[in-house]
Coordinates of N, CA, C and O in Angstrom, one line a residue:
M1 N 83.5 123.6 102.3 CA 82.8 123.7 102.3 C 83.7 122.1 101.7 O 84.9 122.3 101.3
S2 N 83.6 121.3 102.1 CA 83.9 119.8 101.9 C 84.0 119.2 99.5 O 83.4 119.8 99.8
N3 N 85.0 118.4 99.8 CA 85.3 118.1 98.4 C 84.7 117.0 98.3 O 85.7 116.1 98.8
C4 N 83.4 116.2 98.4 CA 82.8 115.3 98.0 C 83.0 114.6 97.0 O 81.9 114.2 95.7
T5 N 84.1 114.3 95.9 CA 84.8 114.0 94.3 C 83.9 112.3 95.2 O 84.6 111.9 96.5
S6 N 83.3 111.7 94.1 CA 84.4 110.6 93.7 C 85.1 109.1 94.3 O 86.0 110.2 93.2
I7 N 85.0 108.4 94.8 CA 86.1 107.7 94.5 C 85.8 106.8 95.0 O 86.6 105.8 94.3
Q8 N 84.7 105.9 93.4 CA 84.4 105.4 92.7 C 85.1 104.4 91.7 O 85.3 105.8 91.5
K9 N 85.6 103.5 91.6 CA 85.9 103.0 90.2 C 85.7 101.9 89.9 O 84.2 101.2 90.1
S10 N 85.5 101.2 88.4 CA 84.7 100.5 87.9 C 85.5 98.9 88.4 O 87.2 98.8 88.7
L11 N 84.3 98.2 88.4 CA 85.0 96.5 88.7 C 85.1 96.2 88.1 O 83.7 95.9 87.4
A12 N 86.2 95.1 87.2 CA 85.8 94.4 85.7 C 86.3 93.3 86.1 O 86.9 93.5 87.6
W13 N 85.9 92.1 85.4 CA 86.2 90.8 85.3 C 86.2 89.9 83.9 O 85.1 90.4 83.1
C14 N 87.4 89.8 83.5 CA 87.7 89.1 82.2 C 87.2 87.4 82.3 O 87.5 87.0 83.3
Q15 N 85.9 87.5 81.1 CA 85.4 86.2 81.5 C 86.4 84.8 81.2 O 87.0 85.3 80.6
G16 N 86.2 83.4 82.6 CA 86.8 83.1 82.3 C 87.5 82.3 83.6 O 88.5 82.0 83.0
T17 N 87.8 83.8 83.9 CA 89.4 84.0 85.2 C 88.0 83.4 86.3 O 87.3 83.8 86.7
P18 N 88.8 82.1 86.8 CA 88.8 81.3 87.7 C 88.5 82.5 89.3 O 89.6 83.5 89.5
E19 N 87.9 82.2 90.2 CA 88.0 82.8 91.3 C 87.8 81.5 92.5 O 86.7 81.3 92.6
Y20 N 88.5 81.1 92.9 CA 88.9 79.8 93.8 C 88.8 79.8 95.1 O 89.4 80.6 95.4
P21 N 87.0 79.3 95.5 CA 86.2 79.3 97.0 C 87.1 78.7 98.1 O 88.7 77.9 97.4
G22 N 87.6 79.0 99.1 CA 88.2 78.9 100.3 C 89.5 79.5 100.6 O 89.4 80.2 100.5
I23 N 89.9 78.6 101.7 CA 91.6 79.3 102.6 C 92.1 78.3 102.1 O 91.5 76.8 102.2
K24 N 93.5 78.2 102.5 CA 94.7 77.1 101.9 C 95.1 77.2 104.1 O 93.5 77.6 104.6
R25 N 95.0 75.5 104.5 CA 94.8 75.2 105.3 C 95.6 75.6 106.4 O 95.9 74.8 107.7
R26 N 96.7 76.8 106.5 CA 97.0 77.1 107.4 C 96.9 78.5 108.4 O 97.0 79.1 107.1
I27 N 96.1 79.2 109.2 CA 95.8 80.1 109.4 C 96.9 80.8 110.8 O 97.5 80.3 111.6
Y28 N 96.8 81.7 110.6 CA 97.8 82.9 111.9 C 97.2 83.6 112.7 O 96.2 84.3 112.2
Y29 N 97.3 83.5 114.1 CA 97.0 84.6 115.4 C 97.9 85.1 116.0 O 98.9 84.5 116.0
I30 N 97.1 86.5 116.7 CA 98.3 87.1 117.7 C 97.3 87.7 118.6 O 96.8 88.6 118.0
A31 N 97.3 88.1 119.6 CA 96.7 89.5 120.7 C 97.1 90.2 119.8 O 98.1 90.8 119.9
K32 N 96.1 91.4 119.9 CA 96.1 92.4 119.3 C 96.9 93.2 120.6 O 98.0 94.2 119.7
S33 N 97.2 92.8 121.9 CA 97.9 93.3 122.3 C 99.8 93.5 122.3 O 100.5 93.8 123.0
A34 N 99.8 92.1 121.6 CA 101.3 92.4 121.1 C 101.1 93.0 119.7 O 102.8 92.7 119.5
I35 N 100.6 93.4 119.2 CA 100.9 94.5 117.8 C 100.8 95.9 118.6 O 100.5 96.4 118.9
A36 N 102.6 96.5 118.3 CA 102.4 97.6 118.2 C 102.3 99.0 117.5 O 102.3 100.2 117.8
K37 N 102.0 98.5 116.8 CA 102.3 99.4 114.7 C 101.3 98.7 114.0 O 101.8 97.4 113.6
W38 N 100.2 98.9 113.9 CA 99.1 98.4 112.5 C 100.0 99.6 111.2 O 100.1 100.1 111.6
P39 N 99.9 98.0 110.3 CA 99.9 99.0 109.4 C 98.6 99.7 108.7 O 97.9 100.2 109.8
T40 N 98.6 100.5 107.4 CA 97.6 101.5 107.6 C 96.9 101.7 106.5 O 97.4 100.5 104.9
L41 N 95.8 101.4 106.0 CA 95.1 101.2 104.9 C 94.6 102.5 104.2 O 94.4 103.1 105.1
P42 N 95.1 103.0 103.5 CA 94.9 104.7 102.3 C 94.0 104.7 102.5 O 92.1 103.9 103.0
T43 N 93.5 105.8 102.6 CA 92.1 107.0 102.3 C 92.5 107.8 101.9 O 93.4 108.7 102.3
D44 N 91.6 108.8 101.8 CA 91.3 110.1 100.7 C 91.2 111.1 102.3 O 90.8 110.6 103.5
D45 N 90.9 111.9 101.9 CA 91.1 113.8 102.8 C 89.7 113.6 104.1 O 89.5 114.3 104.6
L46 N 89.1 113.1 102.8 CA 87.8 112.7 104.0 C 87.1 111.4 104.8 O 87.3 110.9 105.4
G47 N 88.6 110.5 104.9 CA 89.4 109.1 106.0 C 88.3 108.5 105.4 O 88.0 106.6 105.3
R48 N 87.7 108.2 104.1 CA 86.7 107.0 103.2 C 88.0 106.3 102.7 O 89.1 106.3 102.2
P49 N 88.5 104.9 103.1 CA 89.4 103.7 102.0 C 89.3 104.4 100.6 O 88.1 104.1 99.6
T50 N 91.3 104.0 100.2 CA 91.4 104.5 98.3 C 91.2 102.9 98.4 O 92.2 102.7 97.0
S51 N 91.4 101.8 99.3 CA 92.3 100.7 98.6 C 91.4 100.0 99.9 O 91.5 100.3 101.3
A52 N 91.8 98.5 99.8 CA 91.4 97.5 100.4 C 92.6 96.4 101.2 O 92.8 96.2 101.2
I53 N 94.2 97.0 100.6 CA 94.6 96.3 101.0 C 96.6 97.3 102.1 O 95.9 98.7 101.6
Y54 N 96.4 96.9 103.2 CA 97.7 97.3 104.0 C 98.4 97.6 103.8 O 99.1 97.2 102.9
G55 N 99.6 98.3 103.8 CA 100.4 98.8 103.6 C 101.3 99.3 104.7 O 101.1 99.8 105.9
G56 N 102.1 98.8 104.5 CA 103.4 98.2 105.8 C 103.3 97.1 107.0 O 102.3 95.8 105.9
N57 N 104.1 97.1 107.8 CA 103.6 95.8 108.5 C 102.9 95.3 109.6 O 102.8 97.1 110.6
F58 N 102.7 94.7 110.0 CA 102.8 94.7 111.7 C 103.3 94.9 112.5 O 104.9 93.5 112.2
T59 N 103.8 95.9 113.2 CA 105.0 95.6 114.2 C 104.6 95.1 115.5 O 103.7 95.9 116.0
L60 N 104.9 93.8 115.6 CA 104.6 93.9 116.9 C 105.8 94.0 118.9 O 107.1 94.3 118.1
I61 N 105.2 93.8 119.2 CA 106.4 94.0 120.5 C 107.1 92.8 120.9 O 107.3 91.8 120.5
A62 N 108.4 93.6 121.4 CA 109.6 92.3 122.2 C 109.5 91.0 121.6 O 108.4 91.0 122.9
D63 N 110.0 90.7 121.2 CA 109.9 88.8 121.8 C 108.3 88.6 121.5 O 107.8 86.9 121.0
Q64 N 107.5 88.8 120.5 CA 106.0 88.3 120.4 C 106.1 88.2 118.7 O 106.9 89.0 118.0
K65 N 105.4 86.7 118.3 CA 105.4 86.5 117.0 C 104.1 85.6 116.4 O 103.3 85.1 117.6
W66 N 103.9 85.6 115.1 CA 102.6 84.6 115.4 C 102.4 84.0 115.2 O 103.9 83.2 115.6
H67 N 101.8 83.2 115.8 CA 100.9 81.7 116.4 C 100.4 81.3 115.3 O 99.1 81.6 114.0
F68 N 100.4 79.9 114.6 CA 99.4 78.9 113.4 C 98.8 77.9 114.0 O 98.9 77.6 114.7
I69 N 97.8 78.0 113.2 CA 96.3 76.9 113.5 C 96.7 76.0 112.7 O 96.2 76.2 111.0
D70 N 96.4 74.8 112.0 CA 96.3 73.8 111.1 C 94.5 73.9 111.1 O 94.1 73.0 112.1
V71 N 93.8 73.9 109.9 CA 92.4 73.9 110.1 C 92.0 73.1 108.4 O 93.6 72.8 107.6
L72 N 90.8 71.9 108.5 CA 90.8 71.6 107.8 C 89.8 72.5 106.3 O 88.6 73.3 106.7
P73 N 90.0 72.9 105.2 CA 90.0 73.8 104.7 C 88.3 73.4 103.9 O 87.5 75.1 104.0
D74 N 88.4 72.1 104.2 CA 86.8 71.9 103.3 C 85.5 72.5 104.3 O 84.4 72.6 103.8
K75 N 86.2 73.1 105.1 CA 85.8 73.3 106.7 C 85.1 74.9 107.2 O 84.7 74.7 108.4
C76 N 86.5 75.6 106.2 CA 86.8 76.1 107.0 C 85.7 78.2 106.5 O 85.9 77.3 104.5
Q77 N 85.7 78.8 106.7 CA 84.9 79.8 105.9 C 85.1 81.5 106.1 O 85.5 81.3 107.1
V78 N 85.5 81.9 105.5 CA 85.5 83.6 105.1 C 84.5 84.3 105.0 O 84.3 84.2 103.6
T79 N 83.7 85.3 105.8 CA 82.5 86.2 104.6 C 82.9 87.5 105.5 O 83.6 87.8 106.5
S80 N 82.1 88.0 104.7 CA 82.3 89.8 104.7 C 80.7 89.9 104.8 O 79.9 89.7 104.1
E81 N 79.7 90.7 105.6 CA 78.6 91.5 105.3 C 78.6 93.4 106.3 O 79.3 93.5 106.8
A82 N 78.2 93.4 105.1 CA 77.4 95.5 106.0 C 77.0 94.8 107.4 O 75.7 94.1 107.3
Q83 N 77.2 96.1 107.9 CA 76.7 96.3 108.9 C 75.7 97.7 109.5 O 77.1 98.8 108.9
G84 N 75.4 98.0 110.1 CA 74.9 99.4 110.1 C 74.2 99.9 109.3 O 73.2 99.6 108.6
E85 N 73.9 101.9 109.8 CA 73.3 102.1 108.5 C 74.3 103.4 108.2 O 75.1 103.4 109.1
L86 N 73.4 104.1 107.5 CA 74.2 105.1 105.9 C 74.0 106.5 107.1 O 72.5 106.4 107.9
P87 N 75.0 106.9 107.7 CA 76.3 106.7 106.6 C 77.6 106.2 107.3 O 78.7 106.4 107.0
S88 N 77.3 105.1 108.2 CA 78.6 104.7 109.0 C 78.3 103.4 109.0 O 78.9 102.6 110.4
Q89 N 77.5 102.8 107.7 CA 78.0 101.5 107.5 C 79.6 101.3 107.7 O 80.7 101.5 107.4
T90 N 79.3 99.7 107.9 CA 80.7 99.0 108.2 C 80.3 97.9 107.9 O 79.6 97.1 107.5
Q91 N 82.1 96.5 107.5 CA 82.4 95.2 107.5 C 82.1 94.1 108.8 O 82.6 94.9 109.4
L92 N 81.3 93.9 108.9 CA 81.5 92.6 110.3 C 81.8 91.2 109.1 O 81.5 90.7 107.8
N93 N 83.8 91.1 109.1 CA 83.8 89.9 109.2 C 83.8 88.6 109.4 O 83.4 89.5 111.4
K94 N 83.6 87.9 109.1 CA 83.3 86.8 110.2 C 84.2 85.4 109.5 O 85.0 85.7 107.9
L95 N 85.0 84.7 110.8 CA 86.1 83.4 110.2 C 85.5 82.3 110.8 O 85.2 82.3 112.0
T96 N 85.0 81.3 110.1 CA 85.0 80.1 110.6 C 86.2 79.1 110.6 O 86.2 79.0 109.4
A97 N 87.0 78.4 111.3 CA 88.5 78.1 111.1 C 88.0 76.6 112.4 O 87.9 76.7 113.7
V98 N 88.2 75.6 111.6 CA 87.9 73.8 111.5 C 89.3 73.3 111.7 O 90.3 73.1 111.0
H99 N 89.3 73.2 113.6 CA 91.3 72.2 113.7 C 90.7 70.7 113.8 O 89.8 70.9 114.7
P100 N 91.1 69.9 113.7 CA 90.9 68.4 113.7 C 91.3 68.2 115.0 O 91.1 66.8 115.4
G101 N 92.0 68.2 115.3 CA 92.0 68.4 116.8 C 91.4 68.6 117.9 O 90.6 69.5 118.3
V102 N 91.2 68.1 119.2 CA 90.8 68.3 120.4 C 91.3 67.9 121.5 O 90.9 68.1 123.0
G103 N 93.2 67.4 121.3 CA 93.4 67.5 123.0 C 93.7 68.3 123.9 O 93.2 69.8 123.8
E104 N 94.6 68.3 124.6 CA 95.3 69.5 125.4 C 96.0 70.7 125.0 O 94.8 71.5 125.6
E105 N 96.4 70.4 123.9 CA 96.8 72.3 123.1 C 96.3 72.4 122.5 O 96.2 73.5 122.6
A106 N 94.7 71.7 121.6 CA 93.8 72.2 121.1 C 92.5 72.9 122.3 O 92.3 74.8 122.1
S107 N 92.7 72.0 123.7 CA 92.4 73.1 124.5 C 92.7 74.0 125.3 O 91.7 75.3 125.6
A108 N 94.0 74.0 125.4 CA 94.5 75.6 125.9 C 94.7 77.0 124.9 O 94.5 77.7 125.1
A109 N 94.9 76.5 123.3 CA 94.6 77.6 122.8 C 92.8 78.0 123.0 O 93.0 79.5 122.3
A110 N 91.9 76.9 123.0 CA 90.9 77.2 123.0 C 90.8 78.1 123.6 O 90.1 79.4 123.6
A111 N 90.5 78.1 125.0 CA 90.9 79.2 126.8 C 91.7 79.8 126.1 O 91.0 80.9 126.6
Y112 N 92.5 80.3 125.4 CA 93.5 82.2 124.9 C 92.5 82.6 124.4 O 92.1 83.8 124.5
I113 N 92.6 82.0 123.4 CA 91.4 83.0 122.0 C 89.7 82.7 123.0 O 89.8 83.9 122.0
N114 N 89.5 82.5 123.2 CA 87.3 82.6 123.7 C 88.4 83.8 124.6 O 87.5 85.2 125.2
N115 N 89.3 84.1 125.7 CA 89.4 85.4 126.2 C 90.1 86.9 125.6 O 90.7 86.5 126.7
T116 N 90.6 86.7 125.0 CA 91.8 88.0 124.0 C 91.2 87.9 123.0 O 90.9 87.4 122.0
D117 N 91.5 89.5 122.3 CA 90.9 89.8 121.5 C 91.9 90.0 120.5 O 93.4 90.4 120.4
N118 N 92.0 89.1 119.3 CA 92.7 88.8 118.3 C 92.6 89.5 117.6 O 91.9 90.0 117.0
V119 N 93.7 89.4 116.5 CA 93.9 89.3 114.7 C 94.3 87.4 113.9 O 95.3 86.6 114.6
F120 N 92.9 87.3 113.2 CA 93.9 86.6 112.6 C 94.3 86.7 111.1 O 93.4 87.9 110.8
L121 N 95.2 85.9 110.4 CA 95.3 85.9 108.9 C 95.1 84.8 108.3 O 95.9 83.8 108.9
V122 N 94.4 84.7 107.0 CA 94.3 83.6 106.6 C 94.5 83.2 105.3 O 94.9 85.1 104.3
E123 N 95.1 83.1 104.0 CA 95.6 83.3 103.2 C 95.1 82.3 102.2 O 93.8 81.3 102.2
D124 N 93.6 82.9 101.3 CA 93.3 83.0 100.5 C 93.6 81.3 98.8 O 95.0 81.5 99.1
M125 N 92.5 81.4 98.6 CA 93.3 80.2 97.2 C 94.1 81.1 95.9 O 95.0 80.1 95.3
K126 N 94.6 81.9 96.0 CA 95.0 82.4 95.2 C 96.3 83.1 96.0 O 97.9 84.2 95.6
G127 N 96.6 82.8 97.2 CA 97.7 82.7 98.0 C 98.0 84.3 98.9 O 98.7 84.6 98.9
K128 N 96.9 85.1 98.8 CA 96.9 86.2 99.6 C 96.3 86.3 100.9 O 95.4 85.9 100.8
Y129 N 96.4 87.3 101.7 CA 96.4 86.8 102.8 C 95.6 87.5 103.3 O 95.3 89.5 102.7
R130 N 94.4 87.8 104.4 CA 92.9 88.9 104.5 C 93.1 88.6 105.8 O 93.1 88.1 106.6
V131 N 92.8 89.8 106.6 CA 92.7 90.0 107.5 C 92.0 89.6 108.3 O 90.6 90.7 108.0
I132 N 91.4 89.5 109.0 CA 90.2 89.5 110.1 C 90.6 89.6 112.1 O 91.3 89.1 112.2
G133 N 90.3 91.3 111.8 CA 90.7 92.1 113.6 C 90.7 93.5 113.0 O 91.4 93.4 111.1
S134 N 91.0 94.4 113.5 CA 90.8 95.5 113.2 C 91.6 95.9 113.9 O 90.7 96.4 115.1
E135 N 92.5 97.4 114.1 CA 92.8 98.1 115.5 C 91.7 99.0 115.6 O 91.8 99.6 117.7
R136 N 91.3 99.4 115.4 CA 89.3 100.7 115.6 C 88.3 99.5 116.3 O 87.9 100.2 117.6
W137 N 87.5 98.0 116.0 CA 87.2 97.6 117.0 C 87.5 96.1 117.7 O 88.3 95.3 117.5
D138 N 87.3 95.8 118.5 CA 88.1 94.7 119.0 C 86.3 92.9 118.2 O 86.2 93.4 117.7
T139 N 87.6 92.5 118.0 CA 87.1 90.8 117.6 C 86.4 90.0 118.4 O 87.1 89.6 120.1
K140 N 85.6 89.4 118.6 CA 85.1 87.8 119.1 C 85.5 87.0 119.0 O 84.4 86.8 118.4
S141 N 86.1 86.3 120.1 CA 86.0 84.8 119.2 C 85.5 84.2 119.9 O 85.7 84.0 121.4
T142 N 85.4 83.2 119.3 CA 84.0 81.5 120.0 C 85.3 80.6 119.9 O 85.2 80.2 118.9
V143 N 84.9 79.5 120.8 CA 85.6 78.4 120.4 C 84.8 77.2 120.2 O 84.7 77.6 122.0
A144 N 84.6 76.6 120.3 CA 83.8 75.2 120.5 C 84.6 73.8 120.4 O 85.2 73.7 119.5
Q145 N 84.7 72.4 121.0 CA 84.8 71.9 120.8 C 83.5 70.6 120.4 O 83.0 70.4 121.5
D146 N 83.8 69.8 119.8 CA 82.9 68.6 119.6 C 84.2 67.6 119.4 O 85.0 67.2 118.2
L147 N 84.5 65.7 120.1 CA 84.5 65.4 120.4 C 84.8 64.1 119.6 O 84.9 63.1 119.0
G148 N 82.5 63.9 119.1 CA 82.2 63.0 118.2 C 81.8 62.2 118.2 O 81.8 62.0 119.5
Q149 N 80.9 61.4 117.7 CA 80.1 60.7 117.9 C 80.0 59.2 116.9 O 80.5 58.8 116.2
G150 N 80.7 58.5 118.2 CA 80.8 56.6 117.8 C 81.7 56.0 117.0 O 82.4 57.7 117.1
A151 N 81.5 55.9 115.3 CA 83.3 55.8 114.8 C 83.1 55.9 113.8 O 84.2 56.7 113.2
T152 N 81.5 57.1 113.5 CA 82.4 57.4 111.9 C 82.1 59.0 112.6 O 82.0 60.0 111.9
G153 N 82.0 59.7 114.2 CA 82.0 61.0 113.7 C 83.2 61.4 114.0 O 84.3 60.9 113.3
T154 N 83.5 63.0 113.3 CA 84.5 63.8 113.4 C 84.3 64.8 114.9 O 83.5 65.2 115.5
A155 N 85.9 64.1 114.7 CA 86.5 65.1 116.1 C 86.6 66.0 115.6 O 87.4 66.6 114.9
S156 N 86.5 67.6 116.5 CA 87.4 69.2 116.1 C 87.2 69.8 116.6 O 86.5 69.7 117.5
T157 N 88.2 70.8 116.7 CA 88.1 72.3 117.9 C 87.4 73.2 117.0 O 87.8 73.1 115.6
T158 N 86.5 74.6 116.7 CA 85.9 75.4 116.0 C 86.5 76.6 116.4 O 85.7 76.6 117.4
I159 N 86.3 77.5 115.9 CA 87.1 78.8 116.6 C 86.1 79.6 115.2 O 86.3 79.6 113.9
N160 N 85.7 80.2 115.6 CA 84.4 81.4 115.1 C 84.6 82.6 115.2 O 84.9 83.2 116.9
A161 N 85.3 84.0 114.3 CA 85.4 85.2 115.0 C 84.8 86.3 114.1 O 84.5 86.5 112.8
E162 N 84.7 87.3 114.5 CA 83.9 88.3 114.0 C 84.4 89.8 114.4 O 84.8 89.7 115.9
A163 N 84.8 90.6 113.5 CA 85.3 91.9 113.2 C 84.8 93.1 113.0 O 84.9 92.8 111.2
S164 N 84.5 93.6 113.3 CA 83.8 94.8 112.2 C 85.7 95.6 112.0 O 86.5 95.5 112.5
D165 N 85.0 95.9 110.5 CA 86.4 97.0 109.5 C 85.5 97.4 108.6 O 84.1 98.1 108.2
V166 N 86.8 98.4 108.4 CA 85.8 99.9 107.4 C 85.7 98.9 105.6 O 85.3 98.9 105.0
V167 N 86.4 97.9 105.3 CA 86.6 96.7 104.3 C 86.2 95.7 104.2 O 86.8 95.4 106.1
P168 N 86.2 95.0 103.8 CA 85.8 93.5 103.3 C 87.2 93.0 104.1 O 87.9 92.3 102.5
A169 N 87.7 92.2 104.8 CA 88.4 91.3 105.5 C 89.5 91.7 105.1 O 90.4 91.5 103.3
P170 N 90.3 93.0 104.8 CA 91.5 93.9 104.0 C 92.3 92.3 103.9 O 93.0 91.4 104.4
F171 N 93.1 93.5 102.6 CA 94.5 91.8 102.0 C 95.9 93.0 102.4 O 95.9 93.8 103.4
Y172 N 96.6 91.8 103.2 CA 97.8 92.7 104.0 C 98.9 91.6 103.1 O 99.3 90.5 102.6
T173 N 100.1 92.2 102.8 CA 101.1 91.9 101.4 C 102.2 92.0 102.9 O 103.8 92.2 102.1
G174 N 102.3 92.9 103.6 CA 103.4 92.5 104.7 C 104.3 91.3 105.6 O 103.3 89.7 105.3
T175 N 105.4 91.5 106.2 CA 105.2 90.4 106.3 C 104.4 90.1 107.9 O 104.1 90.4 108.3
I176 N 105.4 88.8 107.5 CA 104.3 87.6 108.9 C 105.6 86.7 109.4 O 106.1 85.6 109.2
E177 N 106.1 87.0 111.4 CA 107.1 86.6 111.7 C 106.3 85.4 112.8 O 105.6 85.7 113.3
L178 N 107.1 84.0 112.4 CA 106.3 83.2 112.6 C 107.0 82.6 113.9 O 108.1 83.1 114.3
E179 N 106.4 82.0 115.2 CA 107.4 81.6 116.6 C 108.2 80.7 116.7 O 109.2 80.6 117.1
D180 N 108.2 79.4 114.5 CA 109.3 78.2 114.4 C 110.8 79.3 114.0 O 111.7 79.2 113.5
G181 N 110.8 80.8 114.0 CA 111.9 81.6 113.1 C 111.6 81.8 112.2 O 112.3 82.6 111.3
T182 N 109.9 80.9 111.4 CA 110.0 82.2 109.8 C 110.0 82.7 109.5 O 109.0 83.5 110.2
T183 N 109.7 83.4 108.5 CA 108.9 84.7 107.7 C 108.3 84.5 107.0 O 109.0 84.2 105.8
I184 N 107.2 84.9 106.5 CA 105.8 84.3 105.1 C 106.8 85.8 104.4 O 106.0 86.8 105.3
N185 N 106.0 86.0 103.0 CA 106.6 87.3 102.6 C 107.6 88.3 103.1 O 107.3 89.6 103.1
E186 N 108.9 87.7 103.0 CA 109.7 88.4 103.7 C 110.6 88.8 102.6 O 110.2 88.4 101.8
P187 N 110.8 90.3 102.6 CA 111.4 90.9 101.1 C 112.9 90.1 100.9 O 113.1 90.7 101.4
A188 N 112.9 91.0 99.1 CA 114.0 90.0 98.9 C 114.8 91.0 99.3 O 114.7 91.7 99.1
S189 N 116.1 90.3 99.4 CA 116.7 91.7 99.7 C 118.1 91.7 98.8 O 118.0 90.4 98.1

């Protein structure tokens, strides 16, 4: 017989503690095919996640680095909702990211993102990175462009990504090596 003990924990909140909404102005993405090894979510013996924080780093294949997209934070959103039925429910994590450009570079990025299984990293307002994309399931990305209307319209490139996962947009504390040679979350030496 399996050990079906509860892994549930209390969930406290200190009244008056702010929870600032939104994400910061730069998101990161990379094709899943550029990932050699994924960080892991801790699980119990039955495979149930015991934390929403990935342990370890994304290990990328040689010469691959994360790319960035500058976005308009006031027009961006990350959501998560349950999908499926008991006992197989998972989370559907969604990202809407709006980039203010519609030029050649934005159009080229759109074509790439539309046809590639990607992983996205977004930084929340507390400075924590969240993952949209999982090793287990594909990420569906769609990109739309709007050249705006008249003198008061807004031009934009909107990226929508949807990815199933076992927890709502897991946290990532590992390193993020960027194509410009910088590293985010680099461990202190």
